[in-house]
Structures are given as structure tokens and as C-alpha cells.
PDB file of C-alpha atoms and ligand atoms in Angstrom:
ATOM      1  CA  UNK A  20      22.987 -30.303 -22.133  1.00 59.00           C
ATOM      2  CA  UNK A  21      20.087 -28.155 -22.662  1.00 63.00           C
ATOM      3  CA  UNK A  22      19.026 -25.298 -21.090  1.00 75.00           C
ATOM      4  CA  UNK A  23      15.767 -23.879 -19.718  1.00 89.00           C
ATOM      5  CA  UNK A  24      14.411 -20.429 -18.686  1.00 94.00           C
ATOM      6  CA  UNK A  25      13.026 -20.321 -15.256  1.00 96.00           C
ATOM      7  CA  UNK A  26       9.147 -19.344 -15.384  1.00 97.00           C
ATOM      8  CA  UNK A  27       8.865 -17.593 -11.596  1.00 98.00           C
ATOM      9  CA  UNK A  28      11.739 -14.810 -11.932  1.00 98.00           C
ATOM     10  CA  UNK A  29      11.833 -13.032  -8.472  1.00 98.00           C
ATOM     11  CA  UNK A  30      12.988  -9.409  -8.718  1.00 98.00           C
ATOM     12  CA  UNK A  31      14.193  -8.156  -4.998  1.00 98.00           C
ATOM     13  CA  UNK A  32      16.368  -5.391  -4.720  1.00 98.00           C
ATOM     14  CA  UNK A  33      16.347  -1.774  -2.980  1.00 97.00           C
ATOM     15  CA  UNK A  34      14.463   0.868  -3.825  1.00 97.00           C
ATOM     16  CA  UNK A  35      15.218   2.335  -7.390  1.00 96.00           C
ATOM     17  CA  UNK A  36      18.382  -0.270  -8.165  1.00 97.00           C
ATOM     18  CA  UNK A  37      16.171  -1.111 -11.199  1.00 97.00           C
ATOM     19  CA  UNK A  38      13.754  -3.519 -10.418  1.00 97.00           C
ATOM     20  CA  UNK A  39      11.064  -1.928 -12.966  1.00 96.00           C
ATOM     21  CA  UNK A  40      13.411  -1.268 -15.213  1.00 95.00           C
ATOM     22  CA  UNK A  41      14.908  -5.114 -15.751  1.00 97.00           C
ATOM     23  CA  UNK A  42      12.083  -6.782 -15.053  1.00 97.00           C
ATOM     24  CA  UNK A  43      10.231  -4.426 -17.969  1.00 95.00           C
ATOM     25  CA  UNK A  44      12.862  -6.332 -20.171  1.00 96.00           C
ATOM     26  CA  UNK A  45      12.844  -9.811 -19.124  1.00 97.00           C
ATOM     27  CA  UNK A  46       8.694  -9.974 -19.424  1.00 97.00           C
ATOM     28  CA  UNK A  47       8.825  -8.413 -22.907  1.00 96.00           C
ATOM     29  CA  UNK A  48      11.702 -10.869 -24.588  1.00 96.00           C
ATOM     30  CA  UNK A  49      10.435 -13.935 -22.801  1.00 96.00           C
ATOM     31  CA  UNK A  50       6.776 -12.970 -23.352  1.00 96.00           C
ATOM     32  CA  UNK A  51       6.244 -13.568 -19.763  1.00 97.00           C
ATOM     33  CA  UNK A  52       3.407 -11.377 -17.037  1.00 97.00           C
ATOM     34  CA  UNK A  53       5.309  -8.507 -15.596  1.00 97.00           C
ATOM     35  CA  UNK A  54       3.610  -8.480 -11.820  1.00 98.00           C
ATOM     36  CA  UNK A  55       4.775  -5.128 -10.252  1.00 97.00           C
ATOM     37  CA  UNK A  56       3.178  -4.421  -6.802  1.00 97.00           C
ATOM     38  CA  UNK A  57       3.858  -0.544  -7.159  1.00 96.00           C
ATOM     39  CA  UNK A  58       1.825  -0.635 -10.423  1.00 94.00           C
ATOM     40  CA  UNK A  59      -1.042  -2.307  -9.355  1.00 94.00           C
ATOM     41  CA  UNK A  60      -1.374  -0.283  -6.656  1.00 95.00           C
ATOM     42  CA  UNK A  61      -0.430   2.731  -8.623  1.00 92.00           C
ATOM     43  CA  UNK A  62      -3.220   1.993 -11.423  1.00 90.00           C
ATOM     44  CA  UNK A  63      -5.799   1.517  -8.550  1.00 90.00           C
ATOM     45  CA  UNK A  64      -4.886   5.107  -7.413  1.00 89.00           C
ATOM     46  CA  UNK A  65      -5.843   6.313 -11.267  1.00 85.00           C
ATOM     47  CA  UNK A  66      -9.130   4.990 -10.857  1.00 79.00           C
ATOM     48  CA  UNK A  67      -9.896   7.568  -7.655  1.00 75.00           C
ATOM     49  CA  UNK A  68     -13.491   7.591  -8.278  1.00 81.00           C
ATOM     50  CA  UNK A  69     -14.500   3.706  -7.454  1.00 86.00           C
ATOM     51  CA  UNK A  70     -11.782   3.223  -4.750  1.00 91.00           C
ATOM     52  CA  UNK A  71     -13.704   1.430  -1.309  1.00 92.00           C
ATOM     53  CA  UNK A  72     -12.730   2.849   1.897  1.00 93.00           C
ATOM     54  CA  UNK A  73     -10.263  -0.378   2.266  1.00 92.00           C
ATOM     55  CA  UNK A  74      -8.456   0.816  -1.052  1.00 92.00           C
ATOM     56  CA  UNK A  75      -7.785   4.126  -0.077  1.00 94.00           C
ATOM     57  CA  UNK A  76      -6.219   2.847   3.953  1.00 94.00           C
ATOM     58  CA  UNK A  77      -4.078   0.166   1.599  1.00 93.00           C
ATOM     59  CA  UNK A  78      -2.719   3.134  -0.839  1.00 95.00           C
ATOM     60  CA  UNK A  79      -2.234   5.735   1.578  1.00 95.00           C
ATOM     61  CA  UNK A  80       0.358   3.603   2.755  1.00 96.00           C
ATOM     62  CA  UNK A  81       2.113   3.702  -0.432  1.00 95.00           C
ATOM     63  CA  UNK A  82       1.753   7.419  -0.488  1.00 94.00           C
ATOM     64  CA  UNK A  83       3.782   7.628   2.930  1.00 95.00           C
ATOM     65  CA  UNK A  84       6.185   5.782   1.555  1.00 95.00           C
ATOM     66  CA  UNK A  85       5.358   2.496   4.457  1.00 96.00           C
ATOM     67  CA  UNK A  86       4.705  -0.886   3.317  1.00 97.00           C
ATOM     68  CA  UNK A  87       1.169  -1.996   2.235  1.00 96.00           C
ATOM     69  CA  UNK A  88      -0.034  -4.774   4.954  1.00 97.00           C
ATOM     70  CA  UNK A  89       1.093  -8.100   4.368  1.00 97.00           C
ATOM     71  CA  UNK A  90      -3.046  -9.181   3.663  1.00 94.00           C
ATOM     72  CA  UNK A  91      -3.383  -6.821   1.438  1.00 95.00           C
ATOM     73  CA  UNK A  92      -0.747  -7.628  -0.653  1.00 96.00           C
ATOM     74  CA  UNK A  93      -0.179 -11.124  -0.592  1.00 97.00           C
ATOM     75  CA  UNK A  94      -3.501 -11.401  -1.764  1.00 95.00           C
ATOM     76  CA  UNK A  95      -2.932  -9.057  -4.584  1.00 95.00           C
ATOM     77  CA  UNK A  96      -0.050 -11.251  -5.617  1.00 97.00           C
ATOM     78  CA  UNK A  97      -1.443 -14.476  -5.293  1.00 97.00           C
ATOM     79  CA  UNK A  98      -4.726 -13.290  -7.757  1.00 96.00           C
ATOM     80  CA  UNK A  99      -2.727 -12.083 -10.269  1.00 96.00           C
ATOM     81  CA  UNK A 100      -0.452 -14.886 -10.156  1.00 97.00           C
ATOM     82  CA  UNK A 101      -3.324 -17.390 -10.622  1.00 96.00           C
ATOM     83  CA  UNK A 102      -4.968 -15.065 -13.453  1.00 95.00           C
ATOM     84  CA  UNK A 103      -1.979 -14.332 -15.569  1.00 95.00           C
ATOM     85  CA  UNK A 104       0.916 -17.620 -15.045  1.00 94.00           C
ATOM     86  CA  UNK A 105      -1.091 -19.451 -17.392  1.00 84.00           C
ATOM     87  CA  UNK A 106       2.410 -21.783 -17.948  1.00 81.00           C
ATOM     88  CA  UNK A 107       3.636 -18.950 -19.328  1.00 87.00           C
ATOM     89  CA  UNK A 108       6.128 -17.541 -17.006  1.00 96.00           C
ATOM     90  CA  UNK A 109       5.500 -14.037 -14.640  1.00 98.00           C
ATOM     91  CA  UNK A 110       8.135 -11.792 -13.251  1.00 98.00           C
ATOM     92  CA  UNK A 111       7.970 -11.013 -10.151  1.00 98.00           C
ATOM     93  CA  UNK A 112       8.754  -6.743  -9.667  1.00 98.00           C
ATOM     94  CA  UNK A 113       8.564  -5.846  -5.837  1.00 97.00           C
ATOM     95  CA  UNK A 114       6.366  -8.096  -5.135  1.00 98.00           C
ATOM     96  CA  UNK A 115       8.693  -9.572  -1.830  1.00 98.00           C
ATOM     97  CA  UNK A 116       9.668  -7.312   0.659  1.00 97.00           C
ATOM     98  CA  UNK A 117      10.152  -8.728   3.606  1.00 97.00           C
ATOM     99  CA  UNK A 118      10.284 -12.478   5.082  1.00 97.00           C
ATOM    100  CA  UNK A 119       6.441 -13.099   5.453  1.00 97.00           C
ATOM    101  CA  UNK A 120       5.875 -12.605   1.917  1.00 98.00           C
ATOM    102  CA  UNK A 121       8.938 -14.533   1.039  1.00 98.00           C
ATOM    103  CA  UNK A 122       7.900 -17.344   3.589  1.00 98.00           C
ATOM    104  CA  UNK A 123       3.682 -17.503   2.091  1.00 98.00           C
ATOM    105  CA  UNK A 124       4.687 -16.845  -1.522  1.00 98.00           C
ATOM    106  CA  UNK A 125       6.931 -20.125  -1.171  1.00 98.00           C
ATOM    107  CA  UNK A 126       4.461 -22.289   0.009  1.00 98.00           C
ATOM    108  CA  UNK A 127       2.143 -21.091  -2.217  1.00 98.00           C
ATOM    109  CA  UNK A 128       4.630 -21.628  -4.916  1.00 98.00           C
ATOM    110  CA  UNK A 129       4.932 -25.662  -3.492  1.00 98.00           C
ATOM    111  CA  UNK A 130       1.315 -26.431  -3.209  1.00 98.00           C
ATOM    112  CA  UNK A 131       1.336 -25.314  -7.146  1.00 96.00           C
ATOM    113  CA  UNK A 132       4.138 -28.142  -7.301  1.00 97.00           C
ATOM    114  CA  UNK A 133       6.274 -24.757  -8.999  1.00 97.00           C
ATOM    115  CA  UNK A 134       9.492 -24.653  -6.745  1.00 97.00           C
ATOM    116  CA  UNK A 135      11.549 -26.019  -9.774  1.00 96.00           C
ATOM    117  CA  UNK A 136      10.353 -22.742 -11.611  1.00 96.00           C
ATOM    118  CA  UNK A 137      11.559 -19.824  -9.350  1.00 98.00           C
ATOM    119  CA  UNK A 138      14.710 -18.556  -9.299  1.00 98.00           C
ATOM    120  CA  UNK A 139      15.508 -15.115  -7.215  1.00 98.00           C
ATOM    121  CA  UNK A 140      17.417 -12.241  -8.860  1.00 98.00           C
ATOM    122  CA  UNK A 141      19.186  -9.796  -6.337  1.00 98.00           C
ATOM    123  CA  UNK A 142      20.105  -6.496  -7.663  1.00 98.00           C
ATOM    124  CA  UNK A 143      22.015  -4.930  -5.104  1.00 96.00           C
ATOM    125  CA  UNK A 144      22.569  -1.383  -5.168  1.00 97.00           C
ATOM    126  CA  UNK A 145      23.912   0.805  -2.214  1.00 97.00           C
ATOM    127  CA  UNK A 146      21.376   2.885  -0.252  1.00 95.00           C
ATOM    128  CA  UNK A 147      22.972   5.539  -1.276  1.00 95.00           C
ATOM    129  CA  UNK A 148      23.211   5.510  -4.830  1.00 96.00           C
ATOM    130  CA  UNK A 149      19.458   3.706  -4.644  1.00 96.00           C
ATOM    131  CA  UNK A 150      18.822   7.927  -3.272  1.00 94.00           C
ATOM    132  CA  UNK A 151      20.543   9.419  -5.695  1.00 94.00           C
ATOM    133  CA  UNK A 152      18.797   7.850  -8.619  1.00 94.00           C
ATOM    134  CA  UNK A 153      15.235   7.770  -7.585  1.00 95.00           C
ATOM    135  CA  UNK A 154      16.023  11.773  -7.083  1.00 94.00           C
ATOM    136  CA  UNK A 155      16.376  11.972 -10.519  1.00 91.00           C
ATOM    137  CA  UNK A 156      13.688   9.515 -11.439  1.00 92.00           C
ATOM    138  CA  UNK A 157      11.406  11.024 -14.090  1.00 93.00           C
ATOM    139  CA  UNK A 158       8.240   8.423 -15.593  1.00 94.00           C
ATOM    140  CA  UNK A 159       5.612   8.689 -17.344  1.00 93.00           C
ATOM    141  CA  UNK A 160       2.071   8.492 -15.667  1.00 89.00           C
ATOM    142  CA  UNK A 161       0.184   7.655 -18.785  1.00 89.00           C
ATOM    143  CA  UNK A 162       2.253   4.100 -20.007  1.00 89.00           C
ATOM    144  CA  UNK A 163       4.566   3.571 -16.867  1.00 86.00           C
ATOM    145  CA  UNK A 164       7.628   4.494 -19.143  1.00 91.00           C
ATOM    146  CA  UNK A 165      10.976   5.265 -16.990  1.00 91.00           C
ATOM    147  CA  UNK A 166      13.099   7.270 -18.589  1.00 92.00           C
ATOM    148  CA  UNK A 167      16.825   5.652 -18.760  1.00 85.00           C
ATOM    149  CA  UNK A 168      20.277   7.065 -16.904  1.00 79.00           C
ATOM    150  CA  UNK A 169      21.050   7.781 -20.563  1.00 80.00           C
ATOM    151  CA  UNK A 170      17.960   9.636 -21.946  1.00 86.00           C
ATOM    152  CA  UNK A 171      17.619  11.580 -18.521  1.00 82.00           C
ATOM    153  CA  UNK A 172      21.313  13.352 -19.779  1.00 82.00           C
ATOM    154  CA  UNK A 173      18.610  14.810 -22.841  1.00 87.00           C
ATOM    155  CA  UNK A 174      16.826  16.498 -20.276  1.00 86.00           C
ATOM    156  CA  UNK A 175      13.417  15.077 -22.499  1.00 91.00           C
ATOM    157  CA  UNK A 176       9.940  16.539 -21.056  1.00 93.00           C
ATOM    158  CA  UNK A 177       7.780  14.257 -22.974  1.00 95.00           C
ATOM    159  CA  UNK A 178       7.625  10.430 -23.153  1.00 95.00           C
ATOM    160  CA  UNK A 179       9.291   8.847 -26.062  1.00 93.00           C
ATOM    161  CA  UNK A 180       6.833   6.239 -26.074  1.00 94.00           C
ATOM    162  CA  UNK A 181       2.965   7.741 -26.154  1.00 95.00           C
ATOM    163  CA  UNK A 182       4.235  11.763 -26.035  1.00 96.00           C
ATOM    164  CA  UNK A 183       2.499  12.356 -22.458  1.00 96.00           C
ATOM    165  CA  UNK A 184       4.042  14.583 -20.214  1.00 96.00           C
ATOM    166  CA  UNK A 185       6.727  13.207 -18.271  1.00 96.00           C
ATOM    167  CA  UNK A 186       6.919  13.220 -14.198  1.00 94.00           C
ATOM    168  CA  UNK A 187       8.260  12.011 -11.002  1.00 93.00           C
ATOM    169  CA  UNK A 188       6.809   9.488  -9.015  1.00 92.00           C
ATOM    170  CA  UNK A 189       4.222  10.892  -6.507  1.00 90.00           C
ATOM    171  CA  UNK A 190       6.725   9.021  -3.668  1.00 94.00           C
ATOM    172  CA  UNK A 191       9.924  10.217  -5.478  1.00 95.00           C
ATOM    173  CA  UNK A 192       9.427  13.333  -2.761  1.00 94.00           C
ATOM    174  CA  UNK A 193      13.120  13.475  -0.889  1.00 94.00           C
ATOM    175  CA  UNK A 194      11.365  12.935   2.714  1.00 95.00           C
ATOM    176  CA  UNK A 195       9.421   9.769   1.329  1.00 97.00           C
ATOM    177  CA  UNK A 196      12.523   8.489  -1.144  1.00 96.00           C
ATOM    178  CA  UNK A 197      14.134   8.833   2.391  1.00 95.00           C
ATOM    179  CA  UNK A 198      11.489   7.065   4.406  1.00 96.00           C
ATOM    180  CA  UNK A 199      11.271   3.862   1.837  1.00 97.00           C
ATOM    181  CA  UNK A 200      15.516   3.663   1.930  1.00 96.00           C
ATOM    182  CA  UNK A 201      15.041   3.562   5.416  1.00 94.00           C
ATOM    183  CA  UNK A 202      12.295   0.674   5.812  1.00 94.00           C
ATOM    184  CA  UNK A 203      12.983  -0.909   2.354  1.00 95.00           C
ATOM    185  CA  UNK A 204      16.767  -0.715   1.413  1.00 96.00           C
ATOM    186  CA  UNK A 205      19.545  -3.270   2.633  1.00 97.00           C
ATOM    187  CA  UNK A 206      18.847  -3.304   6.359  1.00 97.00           C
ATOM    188  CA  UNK A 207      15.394  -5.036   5.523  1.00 96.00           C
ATOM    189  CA  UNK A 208      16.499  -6.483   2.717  1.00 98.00           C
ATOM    190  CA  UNK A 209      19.284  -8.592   4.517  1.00 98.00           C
ATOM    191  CA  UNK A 210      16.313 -11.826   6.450  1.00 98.00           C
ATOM    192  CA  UNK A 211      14.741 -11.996   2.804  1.00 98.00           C
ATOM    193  CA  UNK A 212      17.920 -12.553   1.190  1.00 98.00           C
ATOM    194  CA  UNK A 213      19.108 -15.350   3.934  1.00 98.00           C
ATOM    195  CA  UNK A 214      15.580 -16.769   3.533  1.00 98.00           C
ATOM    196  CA  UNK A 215      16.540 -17.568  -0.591  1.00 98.00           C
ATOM    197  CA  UNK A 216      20.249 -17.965   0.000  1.00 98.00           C
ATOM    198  CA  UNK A 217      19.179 -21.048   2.266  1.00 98.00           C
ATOM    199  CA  UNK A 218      16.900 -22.147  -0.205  1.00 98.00           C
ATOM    200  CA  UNK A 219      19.858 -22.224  -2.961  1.00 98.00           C
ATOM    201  CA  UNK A 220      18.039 -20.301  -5.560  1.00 98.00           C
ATOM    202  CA  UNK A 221      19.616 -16.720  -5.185  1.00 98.00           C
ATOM    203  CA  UNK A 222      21.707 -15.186  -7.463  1.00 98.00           C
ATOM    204  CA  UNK A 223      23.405 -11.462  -7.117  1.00 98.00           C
ATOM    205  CA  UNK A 224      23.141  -9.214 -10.050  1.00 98.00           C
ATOM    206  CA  UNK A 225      25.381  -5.830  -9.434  1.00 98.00           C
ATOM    207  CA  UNK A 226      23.019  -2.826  -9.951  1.00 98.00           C
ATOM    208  CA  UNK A 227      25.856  -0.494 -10.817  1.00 97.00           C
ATOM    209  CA  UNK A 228      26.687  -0.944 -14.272  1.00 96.00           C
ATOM    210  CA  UNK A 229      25.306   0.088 -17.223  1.00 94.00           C
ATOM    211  CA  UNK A 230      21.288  -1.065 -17.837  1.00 94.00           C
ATOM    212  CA  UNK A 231      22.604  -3.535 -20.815  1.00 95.00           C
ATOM    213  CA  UNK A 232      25.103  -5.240 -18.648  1.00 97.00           C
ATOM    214  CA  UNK A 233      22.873  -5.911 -15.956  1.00 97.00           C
ATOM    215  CA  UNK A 234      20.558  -7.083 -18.157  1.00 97.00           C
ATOM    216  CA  UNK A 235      22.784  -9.137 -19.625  1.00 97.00           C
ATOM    217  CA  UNK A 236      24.071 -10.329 -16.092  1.00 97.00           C
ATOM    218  CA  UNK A 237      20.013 -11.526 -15.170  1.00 98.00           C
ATOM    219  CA  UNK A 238      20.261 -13.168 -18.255  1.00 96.00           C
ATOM    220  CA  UNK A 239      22.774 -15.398 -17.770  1.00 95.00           C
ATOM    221  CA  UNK A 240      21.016 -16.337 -14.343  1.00 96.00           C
ATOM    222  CA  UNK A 241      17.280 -17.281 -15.220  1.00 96.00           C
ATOM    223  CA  UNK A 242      18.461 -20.355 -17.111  1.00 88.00           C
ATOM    224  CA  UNK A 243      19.076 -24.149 -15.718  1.00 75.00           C
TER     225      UNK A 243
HETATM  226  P1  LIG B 316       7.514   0.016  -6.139  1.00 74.08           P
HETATM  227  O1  LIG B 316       6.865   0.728  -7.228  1.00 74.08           O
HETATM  228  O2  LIG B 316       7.863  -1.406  -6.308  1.00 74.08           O
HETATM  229  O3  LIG B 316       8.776   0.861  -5.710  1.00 74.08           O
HETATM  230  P2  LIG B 316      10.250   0.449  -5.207  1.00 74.08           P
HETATM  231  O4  LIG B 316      10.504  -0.910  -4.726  1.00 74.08           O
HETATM  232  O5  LIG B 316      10.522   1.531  -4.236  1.00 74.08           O
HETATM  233  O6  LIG B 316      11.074   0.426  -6.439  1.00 74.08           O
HETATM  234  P3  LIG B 316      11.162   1.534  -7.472  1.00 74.08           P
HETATM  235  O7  LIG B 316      10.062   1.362  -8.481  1.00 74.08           O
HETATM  236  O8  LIG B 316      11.244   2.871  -6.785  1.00 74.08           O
HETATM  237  O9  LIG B 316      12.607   1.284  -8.098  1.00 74.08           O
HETATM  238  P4  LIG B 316      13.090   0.120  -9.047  1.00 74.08           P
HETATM  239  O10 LIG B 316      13.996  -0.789  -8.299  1.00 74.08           O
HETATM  240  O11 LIG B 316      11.956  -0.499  -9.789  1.00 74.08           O
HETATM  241  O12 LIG B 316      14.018   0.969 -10.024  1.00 74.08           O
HETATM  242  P5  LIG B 316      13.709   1.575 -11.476  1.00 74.08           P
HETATM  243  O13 LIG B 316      13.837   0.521 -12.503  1.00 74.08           O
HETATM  244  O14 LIG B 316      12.467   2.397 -11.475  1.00 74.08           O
HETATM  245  O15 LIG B 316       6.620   0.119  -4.819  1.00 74.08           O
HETATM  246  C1  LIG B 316       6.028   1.349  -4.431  1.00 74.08           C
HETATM  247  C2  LIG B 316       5.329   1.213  -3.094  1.00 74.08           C
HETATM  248  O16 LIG B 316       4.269   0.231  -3.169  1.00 74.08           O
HETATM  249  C3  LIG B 316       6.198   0.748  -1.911  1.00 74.08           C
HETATM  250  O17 LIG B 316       6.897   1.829  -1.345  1.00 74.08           O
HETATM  251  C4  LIG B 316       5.127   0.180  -0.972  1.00 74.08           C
HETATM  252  O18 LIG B 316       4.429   1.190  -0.325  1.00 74.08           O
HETATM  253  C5  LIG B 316       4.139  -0.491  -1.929  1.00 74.08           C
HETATM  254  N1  LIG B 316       4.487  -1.894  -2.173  1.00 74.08           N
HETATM  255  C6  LIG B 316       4.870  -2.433  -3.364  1.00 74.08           C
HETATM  256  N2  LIG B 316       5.124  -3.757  -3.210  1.00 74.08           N
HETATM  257  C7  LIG B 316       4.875  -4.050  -1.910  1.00 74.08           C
HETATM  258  C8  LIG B 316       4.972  -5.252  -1.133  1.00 74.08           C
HETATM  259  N3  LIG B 316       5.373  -6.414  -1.660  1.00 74.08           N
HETATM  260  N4  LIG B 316       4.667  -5.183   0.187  1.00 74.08           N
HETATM  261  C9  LIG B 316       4.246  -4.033   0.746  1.00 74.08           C
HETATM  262  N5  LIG B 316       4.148  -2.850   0.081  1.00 74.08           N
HETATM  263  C10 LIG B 316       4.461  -2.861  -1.237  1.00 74.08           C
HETATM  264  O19 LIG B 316      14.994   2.534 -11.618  1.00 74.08           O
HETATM  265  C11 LIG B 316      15.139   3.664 -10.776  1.00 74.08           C
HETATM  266  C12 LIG B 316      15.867   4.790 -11.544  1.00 74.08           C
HETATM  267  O20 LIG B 316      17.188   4.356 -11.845  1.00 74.08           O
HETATM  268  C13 LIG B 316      15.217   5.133 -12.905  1.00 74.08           C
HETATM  269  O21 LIG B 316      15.337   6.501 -13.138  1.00 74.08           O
HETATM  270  C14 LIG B 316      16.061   4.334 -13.925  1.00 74.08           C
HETATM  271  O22 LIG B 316      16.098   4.934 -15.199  1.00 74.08           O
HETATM  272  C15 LIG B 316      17.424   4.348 -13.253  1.00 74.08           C
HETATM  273  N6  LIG B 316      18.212   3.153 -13.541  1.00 74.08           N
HETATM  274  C16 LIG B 316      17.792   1.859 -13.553  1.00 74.08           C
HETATM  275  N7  LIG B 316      18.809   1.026 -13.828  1.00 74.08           N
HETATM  276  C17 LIG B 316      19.906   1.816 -13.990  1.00 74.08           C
HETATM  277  C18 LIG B 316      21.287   1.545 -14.276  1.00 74.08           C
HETATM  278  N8  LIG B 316      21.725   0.303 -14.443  1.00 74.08           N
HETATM  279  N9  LIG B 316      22.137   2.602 -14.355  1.00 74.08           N
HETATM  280  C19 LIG B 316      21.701   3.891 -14.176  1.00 74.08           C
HETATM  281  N10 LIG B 316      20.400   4.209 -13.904  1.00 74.08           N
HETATM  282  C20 LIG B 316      19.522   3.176 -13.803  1.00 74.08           C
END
């Protein structure tokens, strides 16, 4: 029998159990979009000078560590969607966080005739541990780089990608990593997984392991 890969890959998961960091992997081998919320916003931040008045109420959200409104970003998603899918396959980083997105994003997915396509990749990750890694999370601002569990042990300043100085996130603050547990981690997490467990197309990944297995894990769950 042969097998195919899944074009719509779904990334849910809490806070800092690696989202960005799998999904990073999966768009580069498959040659597929990588659609991360958190960097599109993020990259509309850099651009400070032409922000509207709308731009700066949807990212000050972000900044307090609260979920964008569901307008705002459902329309995000769908336009880069449409611009970048192209038949060629987008992963999905973030982009679902609670059940109206989940709900809209599905139909949207149907009237494209592309349910066949998704499948949902869970990597679950206490709340706790989800704290104690973004605490440590170091990236870099200039290429979106995040340093590994592994490279973080060689206490590197510098990104070993394009040499800029390396950082934490702006909402990697301990009161805000604490807020976005709170509104984002398993508690909300729970509808939107029922919503895809229903659905049949859900499939746990644990977060816990080392970045290879779970990438290896995701890998043997994108294929039909
Ligand atoms: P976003 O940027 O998506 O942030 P997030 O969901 O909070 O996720 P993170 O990027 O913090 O973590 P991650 O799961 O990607 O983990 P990572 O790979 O970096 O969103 C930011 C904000 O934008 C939101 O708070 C919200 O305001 C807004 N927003 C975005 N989408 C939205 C939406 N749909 N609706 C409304 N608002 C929205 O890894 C974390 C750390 O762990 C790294 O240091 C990494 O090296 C390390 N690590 C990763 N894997 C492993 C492993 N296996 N072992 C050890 N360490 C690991």
C-alpha cells in the first residue's frame, strides 16, 4: 500500500512544548509553508514605524501575554493560507487555540474540499515543564532561530545561524510565561482537543523526549 504525507499539518500544543521548534522541521524536509501566528505577529511588531492604530490594539495583546481576537487572527490565517498552500502543503504553528478557530478553520478547510489533507499533531507537555522551558528560552530576533535543550547547556550568546545576538522572547517575562500557561496550557487546550478527537484526525505526540524522537514520533503520524 502506499503512503502519503498529509498537506494541512496542525501543530496544537501548550505553550513552549515545541511547537516552533517541530514544526521548523517538518516545513523544511517536506518543503512545505511554515504558518506561525506568533511570528507573524512578531514580524509586524519589527516593522513599528507603519503599524495602524488596529495593529498596535491586536499586538499589545500578544505583549500581555492574552490571546489576539478571534477576527483578527482568523483572518491572518486564512490570507496566508490562501497565499502560500499553493498544493504544496503548510504547517500549521499556533495557529488554533481555542474551539472557534478550530470550528471556522474546519469549515474553511471543507469549502476548499481539503478535509482529506489535515491531520492534527498534539504535543502534550505538562504546564509545568511547558514553565520551566520557556524560562530558559533564548532566540534569536534577527532569523527566529531557537536555540535547542542541547546547545542552551553551551551557554552560546550569539546565534549559530546569522551571528546576531541572542535573546529571550519579549513574553518569555515569568509574570507573562505565567499568564499564557494559565489561559493557553492544558485547561484550554482540553474543548480543542475533543473538537479533533471527534473528528478522528488527532494524534498525541509526547513532548518530553528528546527533540529527534519527537520528531521522529510526528513523523510517523503525518502519513496515510
Ligand atoms: P506563539 O509564538 O505561538 O507562542 P506559544 O504558543 O506560546 O508557543 P511558544 O512559541 O512559546 O512555544 P512552542 O510550543 O513553539 O515551543 P518552542 O519550540 O519555542 O504565540 C505568541 C502569542 O501570539 C500568543 O501568546 C498570543 O498572544 C498570540 N497568538 C498566536 N497565535 C494565536 C492564535 N491562534 N489566537 C490568538 N492569539 C494568538 O520550544 C520552547 C523551548 O523548549 C525552546 O527553548 C526549545 O529549545 C525547547 N525545546 C523544544 N523541544 C524540546 C525538547 N523536546 N526537549 C527539550 N527542550 C525542548
Amino acid at each position: 500500500m502506499t503512503t502519503s504525507t498529509k498537506k494541512i499539518i496542525i501543530f496544537i500544543g501548550p505553550p513552549g512544548s515545541g511547537k516552533g521548534t517541530q514544526a521548523k522541521k517538518i516545513a523544511e524536509k517536506y518543503h512545505y509553508y511554515h504558518l506561525s501566528t506568533g511570528d507573524i505577529l512578531r514580524n509586524l511588531d519589527k516593522n513599528s514605524q507603519s503599524l495602524t492604530s488596529e495593529d498596535i490594539k491586536v499586538l499589545d495583546f500578544m505583549k500581555k501575554g492574552e490571546l489576539v481576537p478571534d477576527a483578527d487572527i482568523i483572518d491572518l490565517v486564512k490570507n496566508a493560507f490562501t497565499r502560500f498552500y499553493n498544493n504544496r502543503g503548510v504547517v500549521l504553528d499556533g495557529a488554533i487555540r481555542n474551539i472557534e478557530q478550530a470550528e471556522t478553520m474546519q469549515k474553511f478547510f471543507e469549502a476548499q474540499n481539503l478535509l482529506k489533507e489535515i491531520v492534527v499533531i498534539d504535543i502534550y507537555l505538562s504546564d509545568e515543564q511547558a514553565l520551566d522551558r520557556l524560562s530558559k528560552r533564548q532566540v534569536c530576533p534577527n532569523c527566529g532561530y531557537i536555540v535547542s535543550g542541547e546547545e542552551s547547556k553551551k551557554n552560546l550568546t550569539v546565534c549559530p545561524r546569522c551571528s546576531h545576538q541572542l535573546k529571550a522572547r519579549a513574553d518569555d517575562s515569568p509574570e507573562i510565561i505565567k499568564k499564557r500557561i494559565t489561559q493557553q496550557g492544558n485547561v484550554a487546550l482540553e474543548p480543542i482537543r475533543e473538537f479533533y478527537k471527534k473528528l478522528g484526525i488527532l494524534r498525541g505526540v509526547d513532548g518530553n523526549q528528546a527533540v529527534s524522537d519527537v520528531a521522529r514520533a510526528i513523523e510517523e503520524n503525518i502519513c496515510s
